[in-house]
Amino acid sequence: MAPWGARRVALAVALAFGGGVMPLTALAQSVAMTGGMGSKALLVVNGGAPKALAAGDTYQGVKVLSVSADQAAVEVAGKRQTVHLGEAPVSIGGSGGGANGTQIVLSAVSGGHFVTQGQVNGKSTSFMVDTGATSVAMGADEARRMGIKFEDGAKFYGSTANGTVVGYRVSLTSVRIQDVEVFNVEAAVLPMPMPHILLGNSFLTRFQMKRDNDTLTLTKRY
């Protein structure tokens, strides 16, 4: 099987020709893990300087529950989540109300990719920004996990290093990242496994994009 990178590029081509601090909900905190110091995790809260925190410590409303070499379990406003070393910041806590934000701020991970957690139709998943993909794209297994009935969508054919594949075009009810949510997003469902949902231009064109070194800011247009 061809390497994932080669298959991703081929599929992006096939899809193309196949027809400050970010606003957060009340009490929400942006948390990232940038390193470790023995029993302590180096956490960045709301874009500030890294802070060494051990299990039981609380800093700016973020309580550390446990620490290991490559992850830390934290709690904000009664909501628990695990943050992983080197991954993009996650938004934790908040009122749990509507996603009324207008700006997404992402940090590059290893390899320079922008990877983040989010939701499709209310189901949690992971995304990777791909400006070369015409639309959001996901593997069939992930689509099934989220209850997307892609077999009812329009078929299309794409070329990969392994030959021609059959995909399906669908419309996602919603895509949410941090406290920003957009609706009726075109997506492609592909037969092979994919480590992340590709965040293509059917989502990205709704934002103004600005990159500053390892930070990508998406500001909602509409």
CSV table of C-alpha atoms in Angstrom, one decimal:
chain,number,residue,atom,x,y,z
A,1,MET,CA,0.0,0.0,0.0
A,2,ALA,CA,1.3,3.5,-0.8
A,3,PRO,CA,2.4,5.7,2.1
A,4,TRP,CA,-0.4,7.8,3.6
A,5,GLY,CA,1.2,11.1,2.4
A,6,ALA,CA,1.2,9.9,-1.2
A,7,ARG,CA,-2.4,8.7,-1.1
A,8,ARG,CA,-3.5,11.9,0.6
A,9,VAL,CA,-2.0,14.0,-2.2
A,10,ALA,CA,-3.5,11.8,-4.9
A,11,LEU,CA,-6.9,12.0,-3.3
A,12,ALA,CA,-6.7,15.8,-2.9
A,13,VAL,CA,-6.0,16.0,-6.7
A,14,ALA,CA,-8.9,13.6,-7.4
A,15,LEU,CA,-11.3,15.7,-5.3
A,16,ALA,CA,-10.1,18.9,-6.9
A,17,PHE,CA,-10.9,17.6,-10.4
A,18,GLY,CA,-13.8,15.3,-9.4
A,19,GLY,CA,-16.2,17.7,-9.4
A,20,GLY,CA,-4.8,38.1,21.0
A,21,VAL,CA,-6.5,35.1,22.7
A,22,MET,CA,-9.3,33.2,20.9
A,23,PRO,CA,-12.8,33.9,22.2
A,24,LEU,CA,-14.0,31.1,24.5
A,25,THR,CA,-17.3,30.3,26.2
A,26,ALA,CA,-17.6,31.3,29.8
A,27,LEU,CA,-15.0,29.7,32.0
A,28,ALA,CA,-13.5,27.7,29.2
A,29,GLN,CA,-9.7,27.3,29.1
A,30,SER,CA,-7.3,26.6,26.3
A,31,VAL,CA,-4.7,24.0,27.5
A,32,ALA,CA,-1.7,22.4,25.8
A,33,MET,CA,1.1,20.2,27.1
A,34,THR,CA,4.6,21.3,25.9
A,35,GLY,CA,6.8,19.1,28.0
A,36,GLY,CA,7.4,17.3,31.3
A,37,MET,CA,9.7,17.6,34.4
A,38,GLY,CA,9.6,14.4,36.3
A,39,SER,CA,6.2,14.2,38.0
A,40,LYS,CA,5.2,17.6,36.6
A,41,ALA,CA,3.7,18.5,33.2
A,42,LEU,CA,4.6,21.8,31.4
A,43,LEU,CA,1.2,23.2,30.6
A,44,VAL,CA,0.3,26.3,28.5
A,45,VAL,CA,-3.0,27.8,29.6
A,46,ASN,CA,-4.7,30.4,27.4
A,47,GLY,CA,-1.5,30.9,25.4
A,48,GLY,CA,0.6,32.0,28.4
A,49,ALA,CA,4.0,30.9,29.5
A,50,PRO,CA,4.5,27.2,30.3
A,51,LYS,CA,3.8,26.3,33.9
A,52,ALA,CA,5.2,23.2,35.6
A,53,LEU,CA,2.2,21.5,37.4
A,54,ALA,CA,2.0,18.3,39.4
A,55,ALA,CA,-1.1,16.2,40.1
A,56,GLY,CA,-3.3,18.1,42.5
A,57,ASP,CA,-2.1,21.5,41.4
A,58,THR,CA,-4.5,24.2,40.1
A,59,TYR,CA,-3.6,27.0,37.8
A,60,GLN,CA,-5.9,29.6,36.3
A,61,GLY,CA,-8.9,27.3,36.9
A,62,VAL,CA,-7.1,24.2,35.4
A,63,LYS,CA,-6.8,21.4,37.9
A,64,VAL,CA,-4.2,18.6,37.2
A,65,LEU,CA,-5.5,15.2,38.0
A,66,SER,CA,-2.6,13.0,36.8
A,67,VAL,CA,0.6,13.3,34.9
A,68,SER,CA,2.6,10.8,32.8
A,69,ALA,CA,5.5,11.1,30.4
A,70,ASP,CA,3.4,12.2,27.4
A,71,GLN,CA,0.0,13.2,28.7
A,72,ALA,CA,-1.8,14.9,31.6
A,73,ALA,CA,-5.4,14.6,32.7
A,74,VAL,CA,-6.9,17.9,33.7
A,75,GLU,CA,-10.3,19.3,34.9
A,76,VAL,CA,-11.9,22.6,34.2
A,77,ALA,CA,-15.3,23.6,35.6
A,78,GLY,CA,-16.1,20.0,36.3
A,79,LYS,CA,-15.2,18.8,32.8
A,80,ARG,CA,-12.2,16.4,32.4
A,81,GLN,CA,-10.0,15.9,29.4
A,82,THR,CA,-6.6,14.4,28.6
A,83,VAL,CA,-4.1,16.6,26.9
A,84,HIS,CA,-1.2,15.0,25.0
A,85,LEU,CA,2.4,16.2,24.6
A,86,GLY,CA,3.0,18.2,21.5
A,87,GLU,CA,-0.6,18.3,20.3
A,88,ALA,CA,-2.7,21.4,19.6
A,89,PRO,CA,-4.4,23.2,22.5
A,90,VAL,CA,-7.8,21.9,23.5
A,91,SER,CA,-10.7,24.0,24.9
A,92,ILE,CA,-12.0,22.6,28.2
A,93,GLY,CA,-14.9,23.7,30.3
A,94,GLY,CA,-17.3,26.4,29.4
A,95,SER,CA,-21.0,26.6,29.7
A,96,GLY,CA,-21.7,23.9,27.1
A,97,GLY,CA,-24.0,26.2,25.3
A,98,GLY,CA,-24.0,27.3,21.6
A,99,ALA,CA,-20.9,27.5,19.6
A,100,ASN,CA,-21.0,31.3,19.0
A,101,GLY,CA,-17.3,32.0,18.5
A,102,THR,CA,-15.8,33.4,15.3
A,103,GLN,CA,-12.1,32.5,15.6
A,104,ILE,CA,-10.1,29.3,15.7
A,105,VAL,CA,-6.4,29.3,16.8
A,106,LEU,CA,-4.3,26.3,15.9
A,107,SER,CA,-0.7,25.4,16.8
A,108,ALA,CA,1.4,23.2,14.5
A,109,VAL,CA,2.4,19.8,15.7
A,110,SER,CA,5.3,17.7,14.6
A,111,GLY,CA,5.9,17.9,10.9
A,112,GLY,CA,4.3,21.3,10.6
A,113,HIS,CA,0.7,20.0,10.3
A,114,PHE,CA,-2.2,21.6,12.1
A,115,VAL,CA,-4.1,18.9,13.9
A,116,THR,CA,-7.0,19.5,16.3
A,117,GLN,CA,-10.0,17.9,18.0
A,118,GLY,CA,-13.5,18.8,17.2
A,119,GLN,CA,-16.9,17.5,16.3
A,120,VAL,CA,-18.9,16.4,13.2
A,121,ASN,CA,-22.6,16.3,13.7
A,122,GLY,CA,-22.0,16.3,17.5
A,123,LYS,CA,-19.6,13.4,17.5
A,124,SER,CA,-16.0,13.9,18.6
A,125,THR,CA,-13.2,13.3,16.1
A,126,SER,CA,-9.8,14.7,15.0
A,127,PHE,CA,-9.0,16.9,12.1
A,128,MET,CA,-6.0,17.9,10.1
A,129,VAL,CA,-6.0,21.1,8.0
A,130,ASP,CA,-5.4,20.3,4.3
A,131,THR,CA,-5.6,23.4,2.0
A,132,GLY,CA,-5.1,21.1,-1.0
A,133,ALA,CA,-8.4,19.2,-0.6
A,134,THR,CA,-11.5,20.7,-2.2
A,135,SER,CA,-13.7,19.4,0.5
A,136,VAL,CA,-13.7,17.9,4.0
A,137,ALA,CA,-12.7,14.2,3.5
A,138,MET,CA,-12.9,11.2,5.9
A,139,GLY,CA,-12.6,7.5,5.8
A,140,ALA,CA,-15.6,5.2,5.6
A,141,ASP,CA,-15.0,3.6,9.0
A,142,GLU,CA,-15.0,7.0,10.7
A,143,ALA,CA,-18.2,8.0,8.8
A,144,ARG,CA,-19.9,4.9,10.0
A,145,ARG,CA,-18.8,5.5,13.6
A,146,MET,CA,-20.4,8.9,13.4
A,147,GLY,CA,-23.6,7.6,11.9
A,148,ILE,CA,-23.2,9.2,8.5
A,149,LYS,CA,-25.2,7.3,5.9
A,150,PHE,CA,-22.8,8.1,3.1
A,151,GLU,CA,-24.0,5.2,0.8
A,152,ASP,CA,-27.0,7.5,0.1
A,153,GLY,CA,-24.7,10.2,-1.3
A,154,ALA,CA,-23.6,10.8,-4.9
A,155,LYS,CA,-20.8,8.5,-6.0
A,156,PHE,CA,-17.6,9.8,-7.5
A,157,TYR,CA,-14.4,8.1,-8.7
A,158,GLY,CA,-10.9,9.1,-7.7
A,159,SER,CA,-7.4,7.9,-8.7
A,160,THR,CA,-4.8,6.8,-6.2
A,161,ALA,CA,-1.5,5.0,-6.4
A,162,ASN,CA,-3.5,1.8,-5.9
A,163,GLY,CA,-5.9,2.4,-8.7
A,164,THR,CA,-9.4,3.9,-8.9
A,165,VAL,CA,-11.5,4.2,-5.7
A,166,VAL,CA,-15.2,4.9,-5.3
A,167,GLY,CA,-16.1,7.7,-2.9
A,168,TYR,CA,-19.4,9.4,-1.8
A,169,ARG,CA,-20.3,13.0,-1.5
A,170,VAL,CA,-22.3,14.0,1.6
A,171,SER,CA,-23.4,17.1,3.4
A,172,LEU,CA,-22.4,17.3,7.1
A,173,THR,CA,-25.0,19.0,9.3
A,174,SER,CA,-22.3,20.7,11.4
A,175,VAL,CA,-18.6,20.9,11.9
A,176,ARG,CA,-17.4,22.3,15.2
A,177,ILE,CA,-13.8,23.2,16.3
A,178,GLN,CA,-13.3,24.9,19.7
A,179,ASP,CA,-16.3,27.3,20.1
A,180,VAL,CA,-16.8,27.8,16.3
A,181,GLU,CA,-19.5,25.8,14.4
A,182,VAL,CA,-20.4,25.9,10.8
A,183,PHE,CA,-23.3,24.1,9.1
A,184,ASN,CA,-24.1,22.3,5.9
A,185,VAL,CA,-20.5,21.4,5.0
A,186,GLU,CA,-19.8,19.4,1.9
A,187,ALA,CA,-17.6,16.3,2.5
A,188,ALA,CA,-16.2,13.3,0.7
A,189,VAL,CA,-16.2,9.8,2.2
A,190,LEU,CA,-13.4,7.5,1.0
A,191,PRO,CA,-13.0,3.8,1.3
A,192,MET,CA,-9.5,3.7,2.9
A,193,PRO,CA,-8.6,4.3,6.6
A,194,MET,CA,-7.5,7.8,7.4
A,195,PRO,CA,-5.8,8.9,10.6
A,196,HIS,CA,-7.7,12.3,10.7
A,197,ILE,CA,-10.6,13.9,8.9
A,198,LEU,CA,-9.0,16.2,6.4
A,199,LEU,CA,-10.3,19.8,6.9
A,200,GLY,CA,-10.5,20.9,3.3
A,201,ASN,CA,-11.8,24.0,1.5
A,202,SER,CA,-15.5,23.3,1.9
A,203,PHE,CA,-14.8,24.3,5.5
A,204,LEU,CA,-11.7,26.6,5.2
A,205,THR,CA,-13.2,29.0,2.6
A,206,ARG,CA,-15.7,30.1,5.2
A,207,PHE,CA,-12.8,31.6,7.1
A,208,GLN,CA,-10.0,34.1,6.6
A,209,MET,CA,-6.8,32.3,7.2
A,210,LYS,CA,-3.6,33.9,8.7
A,211,ARG,CA,-0.5,31.9,9.5
A,212,ASP,CA,2.2,33.3,11.8
A,213,ASN,CA,5.0,30.8,12.1
A,214,ASP,CA,3.5,27.8,13.9
A,215,THR,CA,0.2,29.4,14.6
A,216,LEU,CA,-2.8,29.3,12.2
A,217,THR,CA,-5.7,31.7,12.9
A,218,LEU,CA,-9.1,31.1,11.2
A,219,THR,CA,-11.5,34.0,11.4
A,220,LYS,CA,-15.1,33.3,10.4
A,221,ARG,CA,-16.4,35.1,7.3
A,222,TYR,CA,-20.0,34.0,7.5
